[in-house]
XYZ file of C-alpha atoms in Angstrom:
472
model
C -13.680 -9.115 18.330
C -11.741 -11.749 19.519
C -7.954 -12.885 17.683
C -7.965 -15.546 15.200
C -6.147 -17.783 17.482
C -9.371 -18.265 20.024
C -11.770 -18.887 17.043
C -9.550 -21.966 15.833
C -11.824 -24.730 14.594
C -10.694 -28.695 14.277
C -9.871 -28.271 10.769
C -7.612 -25.674 11.128
C -6.217 -27.603 14.277
C -5.875 -30.970 12.017
C -4.238 -29.301 9.244
C -1.823 -27.280 10.994
C -0.678 -30.627 12.474
C -0.480 -32.602 9.041
C 1.640 -29.585 7.315
C 3.825 -29.870 10.663
C 3.765 -33.621 10.179
C 5.073 -34.012 6.597
C 7.739 -31.729 6.608
C 8.975 -33.330 10.172
C 8.086 -30.994 12.350
C 6.457 -33.503 15.661
C 8.133 -31.154 18.319
C 6.265 -28.226 17.052
C 2.875 -29.535 16.854
C 1.988 -29.603 20.428
C 2.544 -26.021 19.943
C -0.445 -25.411 17.851
C -3.148 -23.905 19.575
C -5.529 -27.654 21.403
C -2.771 -29.649 20.536
C -0.539 -29.870 23.660
C -3.036 -32.204 25.449
C -3.850 -35.222 22.813
C -0.609 -34.724 20.820
C 1.273 -37.904 22.071
C -2.230 -40.124 21.895
C -2.419 -38.668 18.353
C 1.478 -38.707 16.743
C 0.608 -42.109 15.362
C -2.819 -41.378 14.043
C -1.294 -38.495 12.010
C 0.959 -40.043 10.106
C -1.869 -42.230 9.070
C -4.475 -39.864 8.006
C -2.334 -37.575 6.985
C -2.418 -38.220 2.841
C -6.008 -38.399 3.284
C -6.534 -34.829 4.627
C -3.725 -32.875 3.185
C -6.033 -31.678 -0.028
C -8.674 -30.380 2.324
C -5.711 -27.892 3.999
C -4.630 -26.619 0.747
C -5.326 -22.589 0.306
C -6.030 -20.978 -3.131
C -4.175 -19.977 -5.821
C -3.647 -16.281 -5.842
C -6.338 -14.984 -8.614
C -7.445 -11.307 -9.838
C -10.356 -10.612 -7.597
C -12.146 -9.555 -10.607
C -11.931 -13.687 -11.715
C -13.907 -15.671 -10.458
C -11.740 -18.996 -9.011
C -12.956 -22.211 -11.318
C -14.474 -24.672 -9.174
C -18.124 -26.138 -8.605
C -19.481 -22.397 -7.384
C -18.572 -20.622 -10.452
C -21.124 -21.561 -12.648
C -24.168 -22.172 -10.139
C -27.228 -20.506 -10.149
C -28.045 -18.083 -7.569
C -30.904 -19.672 -6.092
C -28.886 -23.441 -5.554
C -25.753 -21.111 -4.387
C -28.311 -19.285 -1.204
C -29.876 -22.489 -0.501
C -26.197 -24.228 0.106
C -25.270 -21.272 2.168
C -29.293 -21.578 4.099
C -27.664 -25.033 4.731
C -24.321 -23.308 6.375
C -22.206 -24.154 3.489
C -19.555 -21.363 4.334
C -17.786 -21.387 0.840
C -21.175 -20.999 -0.711
C -21.469 -18.633 1.348
C -18.576 -16.616 0.603
C -19.035 -17.140 -3.119
C -21.955 -15.689 -2.268
C -20.956 -12.695 -0.572
C -17.626 -12.524 -3.390
C -20.925 -12.409 -6.533
C -22.352 -9.448 -4.757
C -19.570 -7.583 -3.741
C -17.998 -7.905 -7.239
C -22.012 -7.649 -9.203
C -21.226 -10.658 -10.911
C -24.455 -12.215 -12.181
C -26.875 -9.925 -9.419
C -26.517 -6.352 -8.770
C -23.842 -5.028 -6.709
C -24.986 -4.926 -3.520
C -21.756 -3.997 -1.286
C -24.062 -4.997 2.397
C -25.561 -8.085 1.429
C -21.423 -8.971 0.447
C -21.102 -8.305 3.367
C -23.679 -10.333 5.459
C -22.586 -13.298 3.628
C -18.609 -12.434 3.836
C -19.303 -12.021 8.130
C -21.100 -15.047 8.262
C -18.699 -17.627 6.631
C -16.191 -15.448 8.853
C -17.213 -15.414 11.894
C -19.256 -18.879 11.610
C -17.147 -21.046 9.834
C -13.738 -19.349 9.322
C -13.636 -19.252 6.348
C -10.281 -18.081 5.085
C -11.433 -16.124 2.360
C -14.630 -14.673 3.590
C -12.253 -12.982 6.544
C -10.150 -11.767 3.942
C -12.995 -10.400 1.595
C -14.921 -8.646 4.952
C -10.762 -7.277 5.606
C -10.847 -5.696 2.217
C -14.594 -4.352 2.382
C -13.532 -2.760 6.128
C -10.018 -1.245 4.912
C -12.001 0.168 1.270
C -15.191 0.980 3.193
C -17.331 -0.149 0.683
C -20.366 -1.322 2.316
C -19.521 -0.986 5.656
C -18.040 2.705 7.352
C -14.497 2.116 7.081
C -11.678 0.700 9.870
C -8.626 -0.652 9.416
C -8.443 -1.204 12.532
C -10.958 -4.197 12.186
C -9.550 -4.686 8.536
C -6.459 -5.753 10.549
C -8.407 -8.192 12.698
C -10.014 -10.049 9.922
C -6.863 -10.080 8.066
C -4.958 -11.815 11.073
C -7.872 -14.435 10.949
C -7.480 -15.162 7.552
C -3.462 -14.994 7.694
C -3.215 -17.502 10.397
C -4.889 -19.627 8.598
C -1.718 -19.127 5.961
C -4.062 -17.726 4.002
C -1.308 -15.695 1.030
C -3.786 -13.170 0.413
C -4.312 -11.670 4.009
C -1.056 -11.880 4.523
C -0.293 -9.416 1.588
C -3.161 -7.360 2.965
C -1.750 -7.145 6.227
C 1.673 -6.458 4.961
C 0.150 -3.288 3.191
C -1.070 -1.977 6.829
C 1.549 -2.910 8.743
C 3.868 -1.168 6.001
C 1.392 2.458 6.047
C 0.225 1.919 9.721
C -3.338 2.095 9.137
C -4.820 0.320 12.347
C -1.546 -1.570 13.616
C 1.284 0.324 14.854
C 3.611 1.208 11.648
C 6.266 -1.285 11.554
C 8.118 -2.343 8.266
C 9.859 -6.014 10.079
C 6.179 -7.486 10.028
C 5.763 -5.861 6.586
C 8.758 -7.044 5.546
C 7.455 -10.863 6.960
C 3.934 -11.434 5.755
C 5.192 -10.072 2.155
C 7.848 -12.419 2.424
C 5.860 -14.904 2.963
C 3.244 -14.902 0.756
C 6.132 -14.370 -1.579
C 7.649 -17.928 -1.662
C 6.941 -20.196 -4.069
C 4.834 -23.473 -2.430
C 4.230 -26.992 -4.424
C 0.881 -28.128 -5.249
C -0.569 -30.642 -2.386
C -2.173 -32.321 -5.221
C 0.108 -32.320 -7.965
C 3.437 -31.632 -6.373
C 4.229 -28.557 -8.851
C 5.163 -25.660 -8.317
C 3.309 -22.985 -7.181
C 3.978 -19.444 -7.942
C 4.512 -16.655 -4.866
C 1.644 -14.412 -4.423
C 2.687 -11.488 -6.776
C 1.270 -8.520 -5.362
C 3.040 -9.967 -1.966
C 6.325 -10.106 -4.017
C 6.279 -6.846 -5.852
C 5.543 -5.011 -2.423
C 8.556 -7.088 -0.761
C 10.746 -5.788 -3.837
C 9.511 -1.968 -2.680
C 10.704 -2.504 0.637
C 13.963 -4.109 -0.711
C 14.560 -1.382 -2.962
C 13.491 1.190 -0.434
C 15.793 -0.465 2.350
C 12.585 -0.851 4.410
C 12.703 -3.476 7.014
C 15.999 -4.267 6.316
C 19.554 -2.925 7.384
C 20.128 -1.189 3.168
C 18.598 -1.014 0.245
C 18.484 -4.196 -2.597
C 18.219 -3.539 -5.598
C 19.458 -6.549 -6.953
C 17.053 -8.498 -5.445
C 14.016 -5.770 -6.009
C 14.596 -6.279 -9.497
C 14.374 -10.253 -9.086
C 11.114 -9.531 -7.238
C 9.314 -7.077 -9.750
C 10.206 -9.337 -12.686
C 8.448 -12.068 -10.799
C 5.680 -10.529 -10.119
C 5.368 -8.723 -13.664
C 5.732 -12.348 -15.547
C 2.628 -12.884 -13.037
C 1.461 -9.762 -14.683
C 1.642 -7.170 -11.959
C 1.137 -3.835 -13.111
C 2.782 -2.057 -10.145
C 5.506 -4.486 -10.912
C 5.415 -3.231 -14.187
C 5.621 -0.079 -13.071
C 8.807 -0.566 -10.902
C 11.098 -2.383 -13.168
C 9.876 1.155 -15.791
C 11.076 2.601 -12.122
C 14.560 0.261 -12.251
C 15.294 0.982 -16.154
C 14.330 5.283 -16.022
C 17.005 5.053 -13.117
C 19.984 2.666 -13.808
C 19.130 1.151 -10.357
C 20.392 -2.943 -10.542
C 20.186 -2.592 -14.515
C 21.930 -0.272 -17.084
C 19.765 2.717 -17.662
C 17.662 2.113 -20.351
C 14.865 4.720 -21.162
C 13.261 3.050 -23.616
C 12.877 0.267 -22.183
C 11.454 1.955 -18.909
C 8.330 3.477 -21.449
C 7.865 -0.225 -22.759
C 7.200 -1.113 -19.134
C 5.555 2.087 -18.006
C 2.761 1.489 -21.267
C 2.546 -1.580 -20.391
C 1.749 -1.020 -16.761
C -0.571 1.920 -17.970
C -2.501 -0.313 -20.715
C -3.585 -2.131 -16.962
C -4.438 0.665 -15.521
C -1.741 2.186 -13.118
C -2.047 5.774 -12.820
C 1.581 6.389 -11.715
C 3.354 5.307 -14.756
C 0.967 8.224 -16.900
C 2.604 10.505 -15.116
C 6.066 8.950 -15.586
C 5.529 8.937 -19.318
C 4.731 12.190 -18.765
C 8.025 13.232 -16.995
C 10.069 11.660 -19.560
C 8.828 13.488 -22.796
C 8.970 16.566 -20.479
C 12.351 16.474 -19.681
C 13.478 15.075 -22.694
C 14.760 12.248 -21.148
C 16.097 9.942 -23.951
C 13.537 11.144 -25.854
C 12.667 14.297 -28.062
C 11.372 16.613 -25.587
C 7.367 16.952 -26.487
C 5.646 18.978 -24.191
C 1.863 18.945 -25.803
C 2.000 14.896 -25.004
C 3.184 15.153 -21.833
C 0.845 17.826 -21.086
C -1.778 15.332 -22.358
C -0.568 12.508 -20.688
C -0.210 14.768 -17.231
C -4.403 15.707 -17.975
C -5.070 11.819 -18.003
C -3.697 11.193 -15.447
C -5.274 14.088 -13.076
C -8.629 12.734 -14.294
C -7.447 9.884 -12.230
C -6.905 11.624 -9.256
C -2.575 11.782 -9.771
C -1.383 14.518 -7.990
C 1.951 14.647 -9.057
C 1.094 14.895 -12.653
C -1.270 18.236 -10.888
C 2.142 19.774 -9.681
C 4.053 18.879 -12.545
C 1.562 20.434 -15.471
C 1.132 23.531 -12.244
C 4.949 23.740 -12.922
C 4.935 23.524 -16.651
C 1.530 26.726 -16.889
C 3.940 28.413 -13.960
C 6.889 28.469 -16.446
C 4.851 28.144 -19.931
C 6.510 25.380 -21.361
C 4.885 24.463 -24.297
C 2.107 27.190 -23.584
C 1.952 30.118 -22.691
C 2.278 31.181 -19.145
C -0.445 31.362 -16.632
C 0.454 31.200 -12.624
C -3.323 31.776 -12.099
C -4.072 28.225 -13.552
C -0.104 26.797 -12.241
C -1.776 28.136 -8.818
C -5.197 26.838 -9.300
C -3.790 23.468 -10.147
C -1.048 23.735 -7.474
C -4.119 24.762 -4.476
C -5.459 21.433 -5.671
C -3.142 19.134 -5.282
C -1.848 20.213 -2.310
C -5.237 20.324 -0.351
C -5.108 16.300 -1.668
C -1.854 16.367 0.632
C 0.581 16.774 -2.121
C 3.878 17.758 0.003
C 5.541 18.798 -2.914
C 2.349 21.099 -4.255
C 2.017 22.487 -0.134
C 5.532 23.992 -0.221
C 5.403 24.664 -4.225
C 1.356 26.907 -3.735
C 2.989 28.572 0.012
C 5.736 29.876 -2.170
C 2.982 31.046 -4.842
C 1.610 32.878 -1.479
C 4.437 34.574 0.572
C 5.376 35.346 -3.356
C 1.923 36.497 -4.425
C 2.373 34.748 -7.964
C -0.835 34.174 -9.390
C -2.926 34.555 -6.002
C -2.731 37.753 -3.388
C 0.693 37.704 -1.280
C -0.288 36.638 1.968
C 2.166 35.312 4.563
C -0.093 33.734 7.028
C -1.496 31.240 4.252
C 2.205 30.929 2.835
C 3.365 29.608 6.408
C 0.206 27.521 6.912
C 1.059 25.133 3.966
C 4.662 25.387 4.335
C 3.637 23.910 7.738
C 1.539 21.225 5.884
C 4.651 20.311 4.446
C 6.920 20.287 6.499
C 5.272 17.612 8.806
C 5.445 14.974 6.038
C 8.985 15.768 6.475
C 9.676 17.528 3.209
C 12.786 19.608 4.279
C 12.571 22.801 1.954
C 8.941 23.249 4.219
C 11.011 23.255 6.986
C 13.366 25.470 5.789
C 10.963 28.061 4.492
C 9.039 27.641 7.572
C 11.831 28.443 9.784
C 12.174 31.414 7.413
C 8.568 32.832 8.055
C 8.362 32.326 11.263
C 11.855 33.551 11.751
C 10.234 37.212 11.471
C 7.391 38.976 11.698
C 6.065 38.578 8.562
C 2.663 36.569 10.172
C 2.258 39.330 12.841
C 3.881 37.149 15.092
C 7.777 36.516 16.048
C 8.360 32.740 16.732
C 11.622 32.371 17.412
C 11.196 28.126 18.982
C 9.318 27.240 16.108
C 11.698 28.799 14.016
C 14.657 27.125 15.796
C 12.854 23.106 15.804
C 11.942 23.507 12.306
C 15.596 24.618 11.268
C 17.172 21.754 12.896
C 15.368 20.000 11.526
C 16.257 20.481 8.136
C 19.287 20.759 9.217
C 19.116 17.239 10.185
C 17.669 16.359 6.565
C 21.133 17.342 5.034
C 19.946 20.858 4.320
C 22.806 22.826 3.809
C 20.962 26.289 4.046
C 19.607 25.020 7.072
C 22.804 24.887 8.879
C 23.571 28.132 8.054
C 20.525 29.765 9.234
C 20.159 27.684 12.602
C 23.213 30.163 14.581
C 21.837 32.750 12.703
C 18.185 32.166 14.866
C 19.749 31.293 18.092
C 21.216 34.490 18.387
C 17.699 35.962 19.837
C 17.010 33.262 22.475
C 18.012 32.650 25.538
C 18.964 29.211 27.136
C 15.390 27.857 28.277
C 14.154 28.787 24.642
C 17.150 26.982 23.402
C 16.727 23.783 25.198
C 12.785 23.410 23.845
C 12.967 23.892 20.257
C 16.200 21.364 19.721
C 14.019 19.194 22.861
C 10.501 19.653 20.556
C 13.110 18.968 17.205
C 14.506 16.196 18.258
C 10.880 14.584 19.142
C 9.618 15.357 15.707
C 8.163 12.247 13.561
C 7.041 12.535 9.899
C 3.026 12.133 8.675
C 3.885 11.651 5.467
C 0.329 12.071 3.210
C 0.348 7.897 1.019
C -1.540 9.008 -2.369
C -3.872 5.532 -2.184
C -4.511 6.153 -6.056
C -4.556 2.134 -6.380
C -6.560 0.206 -4.309
C -4.922 -2.900 -2.906
C -5.618 -6.777 -3.716
C -9.922 -6.710 -3.284
C -11.591 -9.308 -2.845
C -11.162 -13.144 -3.856
C -14.232 -15.636 -5.516
């Protein structure tokens, strides 16, 4: 599929010219595709016509995808939308696709939605249609899931200034889905979408995109795409997004208060934010509340309440809730010790990619807790956790491989994983390195060191909450 900058129509070129003109950036106008040849001839004309065209260049304000934009298409009859769409009205095509996408006023039909989005996106270069079609490919709804194709459509829309698409494309870059992982690009895209702007018609300030603000806050908090973490900037961004009703940001504010990051530690205030996020459907907040009551952090311990919250989160697919409830069963917290039930839950979380559960299930297999003892299977699950970058999984895998418990001793792999665990700051791993190397020759040691240096962790990201979806 061709890149967005090879498909930009005349309206897109003019819109970009006028915006640059109003910003006083005349030298840049000649760099806009199609602009170099006639730049000198149109400079005066652009000044005269800019006011007339400015309103046509305006982007839609961010709106939750379940709420249609308030325009003349919102209340239009389906037959009227079809008629307008058949007359090459790309706005009508996009809105028609949105109705089929969300099941608004019609029976939901994702394939039909994809058809209308595609017509508006490819023939009309409609940025919202491009964004929405990208959402379908990202989520595998109505089409075969394809992150690469999703990224292409998000690029098309982002190039036209669509803030929803910039946010969605940043999300792909942050995770490395369909594009190489690049925190710097994600940071830049989120920054553009999160910035406040002025409405071209009223001159009033328009808030930044709430999801972009939240995601940018996470990068600031974790120091990704930056030289160092900045929790204070993260807090500001989370607050802006939370004020706009973003439940991800409400959850993240709960984390800030629970951990005392950039603010004074306040568990009760954290619970308020977690509860607000939970009421809006945030699964992670359910687990966070359960953890607080299980550990008695700032509140009396309440195992029964924690168990109920964990079970609620598990129904929504939370592997961390599975992991925590499995530990409660294993330790007999608020219930009779149940190692068989614990191992079943731990296995379920491990199979869904939770690294902590993988390491814990491996330990249960290694020691025969709730399951028959099996060193080969234990090594397998330790390796799954190790590949995600979990140091305890790397250490325990190395210890098994350094013996003949699995039927075969592998000192090269043992040293590799022990060295990686040591580089992650595990003191026990550092102490064991020399012991493993005693049985290795120079070639084996050199190979193990090379393997350790080449290691790149591949964490499994739990995506319980779908990123921003289609816009009306």
